[in-house]
CSV table of C-alpha atoms in Angstrom, one decimal:
chain,number,residue,atom,x,y,z
A,1,MET,CA,25.7,-134.1,-115.2
A,2,ALA,CA,25.1,-137.8,-113.5
A,3,LEU,CA,27.1,-136.4,-110.8
A,4,GLN,CA,24.9,-133.1,-110.3
A,5,LEU,CA,21.6,-134.9,-110.8
A,6,VAL,CA,22.8,-137.2,-107.6
A,7,LEU,CA,23.8,-133.5,-105.9
A,8,LEU,CA,20.4,-132.4,-106.8
A,9,TYR,CA,18.7,-135.6,-105.4
A,10,ILE,CA,20.7,-135.4,-102.4
A,11,VAL,CA,19.8,-131.9,-101.4
A,12,VAL,CA,16.1,-132.6,-102.1
A,13,ALA,CA,16.0,-135.4,-100.0
A,14,LEU,CA,18.1,-133.5,-97.4
A,15,ALA,CA,15.3,-131.0,-97.5
A,16,LEU,CA,12.7,-133.2,-97.3
A,17,ALA,CA,13.9,-135.1,-94.6
A,18,THR,CA,14.5,-131.5,-92.8
A,19,LEU,CA,10.8,-130.7,-93.5
A,20,VAL,CA,9.2,-134.2,-91.9
A,21,CYS,CA,11.6,-133.9,-89.1
A,22,VAL,CA,10.2,-130.1,-88.3
A,23,ARG,CA,6.4,-131.1,-88.9
A,24,TRP,CA,7.2,-134.2,-86.7
A,25,LYS,CA,8.4,-132.0,-84.0
A,26,ARG,CA,5.8,-129.5,-84.2
A,27,ARG,CA,2.7,-132.0,-84.7
A,28,LYS,CA,0.9,-130.9,-81.7
A,29,LEU,CA,1.0,-127.2,-82.6
A,30,TYR,CA,-0.5,-128.1,-86.2
A,31,ALA,CA,-2.6,-130.6,-84.6
A,32,ALA,CA,-4.3,-127.9,-82.1
A,33,ALA,CA,-4.5,-125.4,-85.2
A,34,ALA,CA,-6.2,-127.9,-87.1
A,35,THR,CA,-9.3,-127.7,-84.7
A,36,MET,CA,-9.7,-124.1,-84.5
A,37,ASN,CA,-11.1,-121.2,-86.8
A,38,GLY,CA,-8.9,-118.9,-88.7
A,39,PRO,CA,-9.1,-117.4,-92.1
A,40,PRO,CA,-7.3,-119.4,-95.2
A,41,CYS,CA,-3.6,-120.2,-94.4
A,42,LEU,CA,-0.9,-120.1,-97.3
A,43,PRO,CA,2.3,-122.4,-97.2
A,44,LEU,CA,5.3,-120.6,-95.5
A,45,VAL,CA,3.9,-117.5,-94.8
A,46,GLY,CA,0.8,-118.6,-93.0
A,47,HIS,CA,-1.8,-115.4,-92.3
A,48,VAL,CA,1.1,-112.7,-93.0
A,49,TYR,CA,-0.3,-112.1,-96.1
A,50,LEU,CA,-3.2,-110.7,-94.2
A,51,MET,CA,-0.8,-107.7,-93.0
A,52,PHE,CA,0.6,-106.9,-96.2
A,53,GLY,CA,0.4,-103.0,-96.2
A,54,LYS,CA,-0.8,-103.0,-92.9
A,55,ARG,CA,1.5,-100.6,-91.2
A,56,THR,CA,-0.3,-98.6,-88.6
A,57,GLY,CA,-2.7,-99.3,-85.6
A,58,GLU,CA,-5.7,-98.0,-87.1
A,59,ASP,CA,-4.8,-100.7,-89.6
A,60,ILE,CA,-4.4,-103.4,-87.4
A,61,LEU,CA,-8.0,-102.5,-85.7
A,62,GLN,CA,-9.7,-102.6,-89.2
A,63,LEU,CA,-8.2,-105.9,-89.6
A,64,LEU,CA,-9.7,-107.2,-85.9
A,65,ASP,CA,-12.5,-106.0,-86.8
A,66,ARG,CA,-13.2,-107.6,-89.9
A,67,TYR,CA,-11.8,-110.8,-89.1
A,68,ALA,CA,-12.9,-111.2,-85.4
A,69,PRO,CA,-16.4,-111.3,-85.7
A,70,ARG,CA,-16.4,-114.1,-88.1
A,71,TYR,CA,-14.8,-116.7,-86.3
A,72,LYS,CA,-15.3,-117.9,-82.8
A,73,SER,CA,-12.5,-118.1,-80.6
A,74,PRO,CA,-9.9,-119.8,-80.5
A,75,PHE,CA,-9.1,-119.2,-83.8
A,76,ALA,CA,-5.4,-119.9,-85.3
A,77,PHE,CA,-3.3,-117.2,-86.9
A,78,TRP,CA,0.0,-118.2,-88.3
A,79,LEU,CA,2.7,-115.8,-88.5
A,80,GLY,CA,5.1,-117.9,-90.8
A,81,PRO,CA,6.0,-120.8,-88.5
A,82,GLN,CA,5.0,-119.2,-85.4
A,83,LEU,CA,1.3,-120.0,-84.1
A,84,LEU,CA,-0.6,-117.2,-82.4
A,85,VAL,CA,-4.1,-118.5,-81.0
A,86,PHE,CA,-6.6,-115.3,-81.0
A,87,LEU,CA,-9.3,-115.3,-78.1
A,88,ASN,CA,-11.6,-112.5,-78.2
A,89,ASP,CA,-15.3,-113.5,-77.3
A,90,ASN,CA,-15.3,-116.3,-74.6
A,91,PRO,CA,-14.7,-115.1,-71.0
A,92,ASP,CA,-14.2,-118.7,-69.8
A,93,TYR,CA,-11.2,-118.8,-72.2
A,94,PHE,CA,-9.7,-115.6,-70.8
A,95,ARG,CA,-10.2,-116.8,-67.4
A,96,THR,CA,-8.4,-120.0,-68.0
A,97,ILE,CA,-5.4,-118.3,-69.6
A,98,LEU,CA,-5.2,-115.4,-67.4
A,99,ASN,CA,-4.9,-117.6,-64.4
A,100,SER,CA,-3.1,-120.6,-66.0
A,101,PRO,CA,0.7,-121.0,-64.2
A,102,HIS,CA,1.9,-121.7,-67.6
A,103,MET,CA,1.1,-118.6,-69.2
A,104,LEU,CA,2.7,-116.0,-67.3
A,105,ASN,CA,5.4,-114.8,-69.4
A,106,LYS,CA,4.7,-112.2,-72.1
A,107,MET,CA,5.3,-112.8,-75.6
A,108,ASP,CA,8.9,-111.9,-76.7
A,109,GLN,CA,7.5,-108.8,-78.5
A,110,TYR,CA,7.5,-107.2,-75.1
A,111,ASN,CA,11.1,-107.0,-75.1
A,112,PHE,CA,11.1,-104.4,-77.9
A,113,ILE,CA,9.8,-101.7,-74.7
A,114,ARG,CA,13.5,-102.3,-73.3
A,115,ILE,CA,12.1,-101.8,-69.7
A,116,ASN,CA,12.5,-104.9,-68.0
A,117,GLY,CA,10.6,-104.1,-64.8
A,118,LEU,CA,7.4,-105.9,-64.2
A,119,PHE,CA,5.6,-105.2,-66.8
A,120,ALA,CA,8.1,-107.7,-69.0
A,121,ALA,CA,9.9,-109.5,-66.6
A,122,PRO,CA,9.9,-113.3,-66.8
A,123,ASP,CA,7.7,-115.2,-64.6
A,124,TYR,CA,10.6,-116.4,-62.5
A,125,THR,CA,11.7,-112.7,-61.8
A,126,TRP,CA,7.8,-111.5,-61.9
A,127,LYS,CA,6.4,-114.1,-59.5
A,128,SER,CA,8.7,-112.9,-56.4
A,129,GLU,CA,9.1,-109.2,-57.0
A,130,ARG,CA,5.4,-108.7,-57.4
A,131,LYS,CA,4.7,-109.9,-54.0
A,132,LEU,CA,7.3,-107.8,-52.7
A,133,LEU,CA,6.0,-104.4,-54.2
A,134,ASN,CA,2.5,-105.2,-53.3
A,135,ARG,CA,3.1,-103.5,-49.9
A,136,SER,CA,3.7,-100.3,-51.9
A,137,PHE,CA,0.2,-100.1,-53.1
A,138,ASN,CA,-1.5,-101.1,-49.8
A,139,PRO,CA,-4.5,-99.5,-48.1
A,140,THR,CA,-2.4,-97.8,-45.6
A,141,MET,CA,-0.1,-96.4,-48.8
A,142,LEU,CA,-2.9,-95.5,-50.5
A,143,SER,CA,-4.6,-93.4,-47.9
A,144,SER,CA,-1.3,-91.5,-47.8
A,145,PHE,CA,-1.4,-90.8,-51.2
A,146,VAL,CA,-4.7,-88.6,-51.1
A,147,ASP,CA,-3.0,-85.4,-50.1
A,148,THR,CA,-0.4,-85.4,-52.8
A,149,PHE,CA,-3.3,-86.4,-55.1
A,150,ASN,CA,-5.5,-83.6,-54.3
A,151,ASP,CA,-2.5,-81.0,-54.2
A,152,LYS,CA,-1.8,-81.7,-57.9
A,153,ASP,CA,-5.6,-81.4,-58.7
A,154,PHE,CA,-5.9,-78.0,-57.4
A,155,ILE,CA,-3.0,-76.8,-59.3
A,156,MET,CA,-4.7,-78.0,-62.6
A,157,VAL,CA,-8.0,-76.8,-61.7
A,158,GLU,CA,-6.4,-73.2,-61.6
A,159,ASN,CA,-4.7,-73.9,-64.6
A,160,LEU,CA,-7.7,-74.3,-66.6
A,161,ARG,CA,-8.9,-71.3,-65.7
A,162,LYS,CA,-7.4,-69.3,-68.7
A,163,PHE,CA,-8.9,-71.6,-70.9
A,164,VAL,CA,-12.4,-70.7,-69.9
A,165,GLY,CA,-14.7,-69.3,-72.6
A,166,GLN,CA,-11.6,-69.6,-75.2
A,167,GLY,CA,-13.0,-72.6,-77.2
A,168,GLU,CA,-12.0,-76.1,-77.6
A,169,ILE,CA,-8.5,-77.3,-76.6
A,170,ASP,CA,-7.1,-80.5,-76.3
A,171,LEU,CA,-6.2,-80.9,-72.5
A,172,HIS,CA,-4.5,-84.3,-72.7
A,173,LEU,CA,-1.0,-82.4,-72.1
A,174,TYR,CA,-2.5,-80.9,-68.6
A,175,ILE,CA,-3.8,-84.1,-67.8
A,176,ALA,CA,-0.8,-85.5,-68.8
A,177,LYS,CA,1.1,-83.2,-66.1
A,178,CYS,CA,-1.2,-83.6,-63.3
A,179,THR,CA,-0.8,-87.2,-63.1
A,180,ILE,CA,2.7,-87.5,-63.7
A,181,ASP,CA,3.2,-84.7,-60.8
A,182,SER,CA,1.2,-87.2,-58.7
A,183,ILE,CA,3.0,-90.2,-59.7
A,184,PHE,CA,6.5,-88.8,-58.7
A,185,GLY,CA,4.7,-87.4,-55.2
A,186,THR,CA,3.2,-90.7,-54.1
A,187,ALA,CA,6.0,-93.3,-55.6
A,188,PHE,CA,9.0,-91.3,-54.9
A,189,GLY,CA,8.0,-88.4,-52.6
A,190,LYS,CA,9.4,-85.7,-55.2
A,191,ASP,CA,7.6,-82.8,-56.2
A,192,LEU,CA,8.4,-82.6,-59.8
A,193,ASN,CA,6.2,-79.8,-60.5
A,194,THR,CA,5.7,-80.1,-64.4
A,195,GLN,CA,2.6,-77.9,-64.0
A,196,GLY,CA,4.2,-75.1,-63.2
A,197,ASN,CA,7.0,-75.2,-66.2
A,198,ASP,CA,7.2,-76.6,-69.5
A,199,GLY,CA,10.4,-78.5,-68.8
A,200,ALA,CA,8.5,-82.2,-69.0
A,201,ASP,CA,6.9,-81.4,-72.3
A,202,GLU,CA,9.7,-83.0,-74.6
A,203,TYR,CA,9.5,-86.1,-72.1
A,204,LEU,CA,5.9,-86.5,-72.5
A,205,HIS,CA,6.4,-86.1,-76.3
A,206,CYS,CA,8.8,-88.8,-76.1
A,207,LEU,CA,6.9,-91.3,-74.3
A,208,ASP,CA,4.1,-91.2,-76.9
A,209,THR,CA,6.7,-91.1,-79.9
A,210,PHE,CA,8.3,-94.3,-78.2
A,211,PHE,CA,5.2,-96.4,-77.7
A,212,SER,CA,4.4,-95.6,-81.4
A,213,LEU,CA,7.8,-96.8,-82.6
A,214,VAL,CA,7.2,-100.1,-80.6
A,215,PHE,CA,4.4,-101.1,-81.7
A,216,LYS,CA,5.4,-99.9,-85.4
A,217,ARG,CA,8.4,-102.6,-85.0
A,218,MET,CA,6.2,-105.5,-84.1
A,219,LEU,CA,4.1,-105.0,-87.1
A,220,HIS,CA,7.3,-105.0,-89.2
A,221,VAL,CA,8.3,-108.8,-88.8
A,222,GLU,CA,11.4,-108.0,-91.1
A,223,ARG,CA,12.7,-105.6,-88.0
A,224,TYR,CA,12.9,-108.0,-84.9
A,225,PRO,CA,16.2,-109.1,-85.7
A,226,GLU,CA,18.3,-106.2,-83.8
A,227,SER,CA,21.1,-106.4,-86.4
A,228,ILE,CA,18.6,-105.0,-89.1
A,229,TYR,CA,16.5,-102.8,-86.7
A,230,ARG,CA,19.4,-100.7,-86.0
A,231,LEU,CA,20.0,-99.9,-89.8
A,232,THR,CA,16.5,-98.0,-89.6
A,233,LYS,CA,15.9,-94.3,-88.9
A,234,ASP,CA,13.1,-95.9,-86.6
A,235,TYR,CA,16.1,-96.9,-84.1
A,236,GLU,CA,17.8,-93.7,-84.2
A,237,LEU,CA,14.7,-91.7,-83.4
A,238,GLU,CA,13.5,-94.4,-80.7
A,239,THR,CA,16.9,-94.1,-79.0
A,240,ASN,CA,17.1,-90.6,-78.3
A,241,CYS,CA,13.5,-91.1,-76.9
A,242,VAL,CA,14.8,-94.1,-74.7
A,243,ASN,CA,17.7,-91.8,-73.7
A,244,ILE,CA,15.4,-88.8,-72.6
A,245,ILE,CA,13.1,-91.0,-70.7
A,246,ARG,CA,16.4,-93.1,-69.1
A,247,ASN,CA,18.0,-89.9,-67.9
A,248,MET,CA,14.8,-88.7,-66.2
A,249,SER,CA,15.0,-91.9,-64.4
A,250,LEU,CA,18.8,-91.6,-63.7
A,251,ASP,CA,18.3,-88.2,-62.2
A,252,LEU,CA,15.6,-89.6,-60.0
A,253,MET,CA,17.5,-92.4,-59.0
A,254,LYS,CA,20.7,-90.2,-57.9
A,255,GLU,CA,18.0,-88.2,-55.9
A,256,LEU,CA,16.3,-91.3,-54.2
A,257,LYS,CA,19.5,-92.7,-53.3
A,258,GLU,CA,21.1,-89.7,-51.6
A,259,LYS,CA,18.2,-89.4,-49.8
A,260,ASN,CA,18.0,-92.9,-49.0
A,261,LYS,CA,21.6,-92.6,-47.3
A,262,GLN,CA,20.4,-89.4,-45.1
A,263,THR,CA,17.3,-90.5,-43.8
A,264,LYS,CA,15.9,-93.5,-42.1
A,265,THR,CA,12.3,-94.9,-41.9
A,266,THR,CA,10.8,-92.9,-39.3
A,267,SER,CA,7.9,-93.6,-37.0
A,268,ASN,CA,5.3,-92.5,-39.1
A,269,LYS,CA,6.0,-95.3,-41.4
A,270,GLU,CA,5.6,-97.7,-38.7
A,271,GLN,CA,1.9,-98.2,-40.0
A,272,ALA,CA,2.3,-101.9,-40.8
A,273,TYR,CA,0.6,-103.9,-43.2
A,274,GLU,CA,0.9,-107.8,-43.0
A,275,GLY,CA,3.4,-107.3,-40.9
A,276,LYS,CA,5.8,-104.9,-43.0
A,277,PRO,CA,6.4,-101.1,-42.9
A,278,ALA,CA,4.1,-99.0,-45.1
A,279,LEU,CA,6.7,-97.7,-47.4
A,280,ASN,CA,6.4,-95.7,-51.1
A,281,PHE,CA,7.3,-97.5,-54.1
A,282,ALA,CA,10.7,-96.0,-53.7
A,283,GLU,CA,11.3,-96.4,-50.1
A,284,ASN,CA,10.0,-100.0,-50.6
A,285,LEU,CA,12.7,-100.7,-53.7
A,286,PHE,CA,15.8,-99.7,-51.4
A,287,ASP,CA,14.3,-101.2,-48.4
A,288,LEU,CA,14.1,-104.6,-50.3
A,289,ALA,CA,17.7,-104.2,-52.0
A,290,LYS,CA,19.0,-104.4,-48.2
A,291,ASN,CA,18.2,-108.1,-48.3
A,292,ASN,CA,18.0,-109.0,-51.8
A,293,PRO,CA,21.4,-108.6,-53.3
A,294,SER,CA,19.9,-109.7,-57.0
A,295,LEU,CA,18.0,-106.0,-56.6
A,296,THR,CA,21.3,-104.2,-58.1
A,297,ASP,CA,20.8,-100.5,-59.2
A,298,ASP,CA,20.2,-101.5,-62.7
A,299,HIS,CA,17.1,-103.5,-61.9
A,300,ILE,CA,15.6,-101.0,-59.2
A,301,LYS,CA,16.0,-98.4,-62.3
A,302,ASP,CA,14.0,-100.5,-64.6
A,303,HIS,CA,11.4,-100.6,-61.7
A,304,VAL,CA,11.5,-96.8,-61.7
A,305,ASP,CA,11.3,-96.9,-65.5
A,306,THR,CA,8.0,-99.1,-65.5
A,307,MET,CA,6.5,-96.6,-62.5
A,308,ILE,CA,6.7,-93.7,-64.3
A,309,VAL,CA,6.3,-95.0,-68.1
A,310,ALA,CA,3.2,-97.5,-67.6
A,311,GLY,CA,1.8,-96.1,-64.5
A,312,HIS,CA,1.8,-92.1,-65.7
A,313,ASP,CA,0.7,-92.8,-69.3
A,314,THR,CA,-2.4,-95.4,-68.7
A,315,THR,CA,-3.7,-93.1,-66.0
A,316,ALA,CA,-3.4,-89.9,-68.3
A,317,THR,CA,-4.7,-91.4,-71.4
A,318,THR,CA,-7.7,-92.9,-69.4
A,319,MET,CA,-8.9,-89.7,-67.7
A,320,SER,CA,-8.3,-87.8,-71.3
A,321,ASN,CA,-10.8,-90.6,-72.7
A,322,LEU,CA,-12.9,-90.1,-69.5
A,323,LEU,CA,-13.6,-86.2,-69.4
A,324,LEU,CA,-14.1,-86.9,-73.3
A,325,MET,CA,-16.9,-89.1,-72.8
A,326,LEU,CA,-18.2,-86.2,-70.0
A,327,ALA,CA,-18.2,-83.5,-72.5
A,328,MET,CA,-19.6,-85.7,-75.4
A,329,HIS,CA,-22.7,-86.7,-72.8
A,330,PRO,CA,-24.0,-83.9,-70.9
A,331,ASP,CA,-26.5,-85.8,-69.4
A,332,VAL,CA,-23.9,-88.2,-67.6
A,333,GLN,CA,-22.2,-85.3,-66.5
A,334,GLU,CA,-24.8,-83.7,-64.7
A,335,LEU,CA,-25.3,-86.8,-63.1
A,336,VAL,CA,-21.6,-87.1,-61.9
A,337,TYR,CA,-21.6,-83.4,-61.1
A,338,GLN,CA,-25.1,-84.1,-59.0
A,339,GLU,CA,-23.4,-86.9,-57.4
A,340,VAL,CA,-19.8,-85.0,-56.7
A,341,MET,CA,-21.8,-82.4,-54.9
A,342,SER,CA,-23.5,-84.5,-52.6
A,343,VAL,CA,-20.7,-86.1,-51.7
A,344,CYS,CA,-18.0,-83.2,-51.2
A,345,PRO,CA,-19.7,-80.0,-52.4
A,346,ASP,CA,-16.9,-77.2,-51.1
A,347,ILE,CA,-14.5,-76.8,-54.0
A,348,THR,CA,-11.9,-75.3,-51.7
A,349,LYS,CA,-11.5,-78.3,-49.9
A,350,PRO,CA,-9.9,-81.6,-50.7
A,351,VAL,CA,-11.7,-85.0,-51.4
A,352,THR,CA,-11.2,-87.4,-49.2
A,353,MET,CA,-10.8,-91.2,-49.4
A,354,GLU,CA,-13.7,-91.7,-48.1
A,355,ASP,CA,-15.6,-89.1,-50.0
A,356,ALA,CA,-14.3,-91.0,-53.5
A,357,ASN,CA,-15.5,-94.6,-52.1
A,358,ASN,CA,-19.0,-92.6,-52.1
A,359,LEU,CA,-18.7,-92.0,-55.9
A,360,VAL,CA,-20.6,-94.8,-56.7
A,361,TYR,CA,-22.0,-93.4,-59.9
A,362,THR,CA,-18.7,-91.9,-60.8
A,363,GLU,CA,-16.8,-94.9,-60.8
A,364,MET,CA,-19.5,-96.6,-62.9
A,365,VAL,CA,-18.6,-93.9,-65.7
A,366,CYS,CA,-14.9,-94.7,-65.0
A,367,LYS,CA,-15.5,-98.1,-65.9
A,368,GLU,CA,-17.7,-97.5,-68.9
A,369,THR,CA,-15.0,-95.5,-70.3
A,370,MET,CA,-12.2,-98.0,-69.9
A,371,ARG,CA,-14.8,-100.7,-71.3
A,372,LEU,CA,-14.9,-98.8,-74.4
A,373,PHE,CA,-11.7,-97.9,-74.5
A,374,PRO,CA,-9.2,-99.9,-72.9
A,375,VAL,CA,-5.6,-98.7,-72.4
A,376,GLY,CA,-4.3,-102.2,-72.8
A,377,PRO,CA,-6.6,-103.6,-75.8
A,378,LEU,CA,-4.2,-106.5,-76.2
A,379,ILE,CA,-2.2,-109.0,-74.2
A,380,GLY,CA,0.1,-111.2,-75.4
A,381,ARG,CA,1.4,-114.3,-73.5
A,382,LYS,CA,3.5,-117.4,-74.3
A,383,CYS,CA,2.6,-120.9,-73.5
A,384,VAL,CA,5.2,-123.1,-72.1
A,385,ALA,CA,2.9,-125.9,-71.2
A,386,ASP,CA,-0.2,-127.4,-72.6
A,387,VAL,CA,-3.2,-125.6,-71.3
A,388,LYS,CA,-6.6,-127.2,-72.2
A,389,LEU,CA,-9.3,-124.5,-72.9
A,390,ASP,CA,-12.1,-127.2,-73.3
A,391,ASP,CA,-12.8,-130.8,-74.5
A,392,LYS,CA,-12.2,-129.7,-78.0
A,393,HIS,CA,-9.2,-127.3,-77.7
A,394,THR,CA,-5.8,-127.2,-76.3
A,395,ILE,CA,-3.4,-124.3,-76.3
A,396,PRO,CA,-0.1,-126.2,-77.3
A,397,ALA,CA,3.0,-125.7,-75.9
A,398,GLY,CA,5.4,-123.5,-77.9
A,399,CYS,CA,2.8,-121.3,-79.1
A,400,CYS,CA,1.5,-117.8,-78.1
A,401,VAL,CA,-1.9,-116.4,-77.3
A,402,ALA,CA,-3.4,-113.0,-78.0
A,403,LEU,CA,-6.5,-111.9,-75.9
A,404,GLY,CA,-8.5,-109.5,-77.3
A,405,ILE,CA,-9.6,-107.2,-74.6
A,406,TYR,CA,-11.2,-104.1,-77.0
A,407,GLN,CA,-13.1,-106.9,-78.9
A,408,ILE,CA,-14.4,-108.5,-75.7
A,409,HIS,CA,-14.9,-105.4,-74.4
A,410,ARG,CA,-17.4,-104.5,-77.3
A,411,ASP,CA,-19.0,-108.0,-78.1
A,412,PRO,CA,-22.7,-107.7,-78.4
A,413,SER,CA,-23.6,-111.2,-76.9
A,414,ILE,CA,-22.0,-109.9,-73.5
A,415,TRP,CA,-22.6,-106.2,-73.5
A,416,GLY,CA,-25.9,-106.4,-75.4
A,417,PRO,CA,-26.8,-105.0,-79.3
A,418,GLU,CA,-25.6,-101.5,-78.6
A,419,SER,CA,-22.5,-102.8,-77.2
A,420,GLY,CA,-20.3,-99.9,-78.7
A,421,LYS,CA,-22.6,-97.1,-77.2
A,422,PHE,CA,-21.3,-95.2,-73.6
A,423,ASN,CA,-23.8,-96.4,-71.4
A,424,PRO,CA,-22.5,-96.1,-67.5
A,425,ASP,CA,-25.9,-98.8,-66.5
A,426,HIS,CA,-23.5,-101.5,-67.8
A,427,PHE,CA,-22.3,-101.2,-64.3
A,428,LEU,CA,-24.8,-101.4,-62.3
A,429,PRO,CA,-24.7,-103.9,-59.5
A,430,GLU,CA,-27.5,-106.1,-60.7
A,431,LYS,CA,-25.9,-106.2,-64.6
A,432,MET,CA,-22.4,-106.9,-63.0
A,433,ALA,CA,-23.6,-109.2,-60.9
A,434,GLU,CA,-24.8,-111.4,-63.9
A,435,ARG,CA,-21.9,-110.9,-66.3
A,436,HIS,CA,-18.6,-113.0,-66.4
A,437,PRO,CA,-15.9,-111.4,-64.5
A,438,TYR,CA,-13.4,-112.1,-67.3
A,439,ALA,CA,-15.7,-110.0,-69.7
A,440,TYR,CA,-14.4,-107.1,-68.3
A,441,LEU,CA,-10.2,-106.2,-68.1
A,442,PRO,CA,-9.3,-102.9,-68.0
A,443,PHE,CA,-6.4,-103.5,-65.7
A,444,SER,CA,-5.7,-107.5,-67.2
A,445,GLY,CA,-6.6,-110.0,-65.2
A,446,GLY,CA,-5.4,-113.4,-62.8
A,447,PRO,CA,-2.4,-113.2,-61.0
A,448,ARG,CA,-0.1,-111.0,-63.4
A,449,ASN,CA,-2.9,-108.1,-63.5
A,450,CYS,CA,-1.8,-104.3,-63.0
A,451,ILE,CA,-0.4,-104.1,-59.6
A,452,GLY,CA,-1.5,-100.3,-59.3
A,453,VAL,CA,-5.6,-100.9,-60.2
A,454,ARG,CA,-6.3,-99.3,-56.5
A,455,TYR,CA,-4.3,-96.6,-57.4
A,456,ALA,CA,-5.5,-95.9,-60.6
A,457,TRP,CA,-9.3,-95.9,-59.6
A,458,LEU,CA,-8.5,-93.6,-56.3
A,459,SER,CA,-6.4,-90.8,-58.5
A,460,MET,CA,-9.0,-91.2,-61.4
A,461,LYS,CA,-12.2,-90.4,-59.2
A,462,ILE,CA,-10.3,-87.4,-57.3
A,463,LEU,CA,-9.4,-85.7,-60.3
A,464,ILE,CA,-12.9,-86.0,-61.8
A,465,ALA,CA,-14.3,-84.9,-58.9
A,466,HIS,CA,-12.0,-81.7,-58.5
A,467,LEU,CA,-12.7,-80.8,-62.4
A,468,VAL,CA,-16.4,-81.5,-62.3
A,469,ARG,CA,-17.2,-79.5,-59.5
A,470,ASN,CA,-15.2,-76.3,-61.1
A,471,TYR,CA,-16.2,-76.5,-64.5
A,472,ARG,CA,-18.4,-77.7,-67.2
A,473,PHE,CA,-17.1,-79.5,-70.3
A,474,LYS,CA,-18.1,-79.3,-73.8
A,475,THR,CA,-16.9,-80.8,-77.4
A,476,SER,CA,-18.3,-80.7,-80.8
A,477,LEU,CA,-17.1,-84.3,-81.2
A,478,LYS,CA,-19.5,-87.0,-81.6
A,479,MET,CA,-18.8,-90.9,-80.8
A,480,GLU,CA,-18.8,-91.7,-84.6
A,481,ASP,CA,-15.9,-88.6,-85.3
A,482,LEU,CA,-13.6,-90.8,-82.8
A,483,ASN,CA,-10.5,-92.2,-84.4
A,484,ILE,CA,-9.1,-95.0,-82.2
A,485,LYS,CA,-5.0,-95.6,-82.4
A,486,PHE,CA,-4.6,-99.0,-81.5
A,487,ALA,CA,-1.3,-99.8,-80.3
A,488,ILE,CA,0.3,-100.9,-77.0
A,489,ILE,CA,-1.4,-98.2,-75.2
A,490,LEU,CA,-5.1,-97.6,-77.0
A,491,ARG,CA,-5.6,-93.8,-77.8
A,492,ILE,CA,-8.3,-91.6,-79.1
A,493,THR,CA,-6.2,-89.6,-81.5
A,494,ASN,CA,-8.9,-86.7,-82.0
A,495,GLY,CA,-7.4,-85.8,-78.2
A,496,CYS,CA,-9.2,-84.4,-75.1
A,497,LEU,CA,-10.7,-81.9,-77.6
A,498,VAL,CA,-13.3,-79.9,-75.0
A,499,SER,CA,-14.3,-76.4,-73.8
A,500,ILE,CA,-14.6,-74.9,-70.5
A,501,GLU,CA,-17.4,-72.9,-68.5
A,502,ASP,CA,-17.0,-71.9,-65.2
A,503,ARG,CA,-20.0,-73.8,-63.2
A,504,SER,CA,-19.9,-70.8,-60.6
A,505,CYS,CA,-20.8,-68.2,-63.4
A,506,SER,CA,-22.3,-70.2,-66.3
A,507,PRO,CA,-25.6,-71.3,-66.9
A,508,VAL,CA,-26.7,-74.9,-66.4
């Protein structure tokens, strides 16, 4: 009996010593968290208890809507032993984090996406490759994309004619097909022609399912270990989606490699940008691979995956939201129509880059749509060295930071008492001049912002010009009817539910 008590005392002493040692090593985390706001914290589990039963994006959005307004940034959120610092209302803090050289790495949960391109690459890889890939989105290349945008948009306009006068229909699939055709045509020089067939329907469905499953895993901490996740049915479904997505990329890679062998850079590509030839995304990758042995075929495929998945889905989702906003706000739609008709009135002619640059109000409408419905509602970064926010708060090394883009875009102290209403006037020049530049981050911010920002603006403005000068869109949905799915990519689950009228034969 005495021996058992001695052993018990030893176990307890070792446990206490281990706890003290761990607490000592993590003292900076605890000290930093003590200076921050946040809900009550429980021993061991931290704030995980707040997430019990919260297994969907809608649940997480409700949780954020409930707690974010109660606490000023920064507030501490303990996921068991992991400290997560949440920022939601201070643009200065956002600027500090997004521009810090110690905050360039994404949170480990991004690795669940299984795509190792620029999106989730570690900082040492991202730094070198981002600089090299920038020339695929320079002004020279963007101007060369305009013809492809117009070709695909003309096809979409014609495909929509069969729905005129047929009642409400969800146009998201048709927008998605148009955008993925544009991505393949501009980035890879390939005519995928999904708008002319149903071959890509399965692929597009797999993308949506894949992102939903990845976010679901993020909400299930017990599924973080790969060995446990592999035992779930979700893993089997996700693997099937990943295989379909990757097969598309593999087929494209084979075609691009063969094309690269047969052709060399021609004189029309010698329009230099910063001393380098102007190449599309695929040409640029293969050109870089000649002098960079580290850029293997697998690495190139990861970049191809990223371009297809991230570039297509974000643009298609934003365009769907934009079209729905126009249908819900006929006065705004009419102003966009009047501007488009004053700039490029001939529906038989393409929209030029100059035309797109002159669509000032249309761009304001695009920006307001992305304010209320940012496709990336939450950004997660890892802190590798202490980062000082202000005289009171320091983000300690070893923790993660979550940036609530959705929350800061709707903050009444920044956007006014009606911050939840759709109002393109938020982006009048005088209002933008007085607003903090990091209060609006639809494409993130700082050095690791979205590489395709200018591509997205150009493609969206050209498409919306084609659509509104041909059709008038209406919907029975109201803002209060919209259900938002909070995930890696934010979506309106109602879809782009609109009815279509032909402007050439319908009354105003």
